[in-house]
Structure formats: C-alpha cells, structure tokens
CSV table of C-alpha atoms in Angstrom, one decimal:
chain,number,residue,atom,x,y,z
A,1,MET,CA,0.9,-2.3,38.8
A,2,TYR,CA,0.7,0.0,35.8
A,3,ASP,CA,-1.2,3.2,36.6
A,4,GLY,CA,-1.4,4.6,33.1
A,5,HIS,CA,1.1,7.4,33.8
A,6,ALA,CA,4.4,5.6,34.2
A,7,MET,CA,6.8,6.0,31.3
A,8,LEU,CA,9.7,4.0,30.2
A,9,ALA,CA,12.9,6.1,30.7
A,10,LEU,CA,15.2,6.0,27.6
A,11,ALA,CA,18.4,7.9,27.1
A,12,PRO,CA,17.7,10.7,24.6
A,13,GLU,CA,20.7,9.6,22.5
A,14,THR,CA,22.5,6.3,22.0
A,15,THR,CA,25.5,5.2,20.1
A,16,ALA,CA,24.8,4.2,16.5
A,17,PRO,CA,26.1,0.9,15.1
A,18,ALA,CA,29.7,0.8,13.9
A,19,GLN,CA,28.5,0.4,10.2
A,20,PHE,CA,27.4,4.1,10.4
A,21,PRO,CA,30.4,6.1,11.3
A,22,GLY,CA,28.8,9.3,10.0
A,23,MET,CA,26.1,9.0,12.6
A,24,PRO,CA,27.9,8.5,16.0
A,25,ARG,CA,24.8,9.6,18.0
A,26,ALA,CA,21.2,8.7,17.3
A,27,THR,CA,17.9,8.4,19.2
A,28,PRO,CA,17.0,5.0,20.4
A,29,ILE,CA,14.5,4.4,17.6
A,30,GLY,CA,17.1,5.7,15.1
A,31,VAL,CA,19.6,3.2,16.4
A,32,GLN,CA,17.0,0.4,16.0
A,33,ALA,CA,16.3,1.5,12.5
A,34,LEU,CA,20.1,1.6,11.7
A,35,GLU,CA,20.4,-1.9,13.0
A,36,ILE,CA,17.5,-3.1,10.8
A,37,ILE,CA,19.0,-1.3,7.8
A,38,ALA,CA,22.4,-2.8,8.4
A,39,SER,CA,21.0,-6.3,8.7
A,40,ILE,CA,19.2,-6.0,5.4
A,41,LEU,CA,22.2,-4.6,3.6
A,42,GLU,CA,24.5,-7.2,5.0
A,43,ASP,CA,22.1,-10.1,4.1
A,44,GLU,CA,23.7,-12.3,1.5
A,45,SER,CA,20.5,-14.0,0.4
A,46,PRO,CA,20.1,-14.2,-3.4
A,47,GLY,CA,17.5,-12.0,-4.9
A,48,LEU,CA,17.8,-9.0,-2.6
A,49,ALA,CA,19.7,-6.7,-5.0
A,50,GLU,CA,16.6,-4.7,-5.9
A,51,ILE,CA,15.5,-4.4,-2.3
A,52,LYS,CA,18.9,-3.3,-1.1
A,53,LEU,CA,19.1,-0.7,-3.9
A,54,HIS,CA,15.7,0.7,-2.9
A,55,LEU,CA,16.7,0.8,0.7
A,56,ARG,CA,19.9,2.6,-0.1
A,57,LYS,CA,17.9,5.2,-2.1
A,58,CYS,CA,15.6,5.7,0.9
A,59,VAL,CA,18.6,6.2,3.3
A,60,ALA,CA,20.1,8.7,0.8
A,61,ALA,CA,16.7,10.6,0.6
A,62,PHE,CA,16.6,11.0,4.4
A,63,PRO,CA,20.1,11.7,5.6
A,64,GLY,CA,20.4,11.7,9.4
A,65,ALA,CA,16.9,10.2,9.8
A,66,PRO,CA,17.2,6.4,9.5
A,67,GLU,CA,13.8,5.9,11.1
A,68,ARG,CA,12.2,7.9,8.3
A,69,ALA,CA,14.3,6.1,5.7
A,70,LEU,CA,13.3,2.7,7.0
A,71,LEU,CA,9.6,3.8,7.2
A,72,ALA,CA,9.7,5.0,3.6
A,73,HIS,CA,11.3,1.8,2.4
A,74,LEU,CA,8.7,-0.4,4.3
A,75,MET,CA,5.7,1.6,3.1
A,76,ASP,CA,6.8,1.5,-0.5
A,77,THR,CA,7.6,-2.2,-0.3
A,78,SER,CA,4.2,-2.9,1.3
A,79,GLN,CA,2.4,-0.9,-1.4
A,80,ARG,CA,4.3,-2.9,-4.2
A,81,VAL,CA,3.6,-6.2,-2.6
A,82,ASN,CA,-0.1,-5.4,-2.1
A,83,ALA,CA,-0.4,-4.2,-5.7
A,84,GLU,CA,1.0,-7.5,-6.8
A,85,GLY,CA,-1.5,-9.4,-4.8
A,86,GLY,CA,0.6,-10.2,-1.8
A,87,GLU,CA,3.4,-12.1,-3.6
A,88,GLU,CA,6.5,-13.2,-1.7
A,89,THR,CA,8.9,-10.4,-2.7
A,90,PRO,CA,8.4,-7.1,-4.4
C-alpha cells in the first residue's frame, strides 16, 4: 500500500544512448529525452525536415541538457500548431 512517502529509487546517472557519444552519462530523464530526440531524428517519414531542423537547433541551444532541448522543441511546436488551429503538422 502506498503511504504517500515512498519514492521510486533511480540511479542518479545512467548511460546515454550510443547516438550521443559526447554525453556518456546523463540523468534518467536526460536519457529518456535523448532516446526521444534520437527516434525523431532517425525517423525517415517524409515531411519531417523542418521538424528535425528545429529539434537540432534546440539541442544546439541547450548543450548537455537534452531534457531542456526537448521541452523547448515541444513547447514551440505546440504553440505553432495551436496558432494554426490544431493542424496536423507545424
């Protein structure tokens, strides 16, 4: 039974995905962000060039902080989609 005080124990640092050799150690949330970033950049779906370019710019703007880069990308993408009336892609 959950008593409201138990916390999930996570290792403070985890190994980053192989696609990011310059970042061998990252926090668990950083590793998850790197995995999401890698999956977007590796996606071969047509029409993602603008999205990938924007994501790369966000990663460059927040070196060593993939979670912040992903957040910036998602927030900007959300704002553009909402401004366009919720269309499929920004």
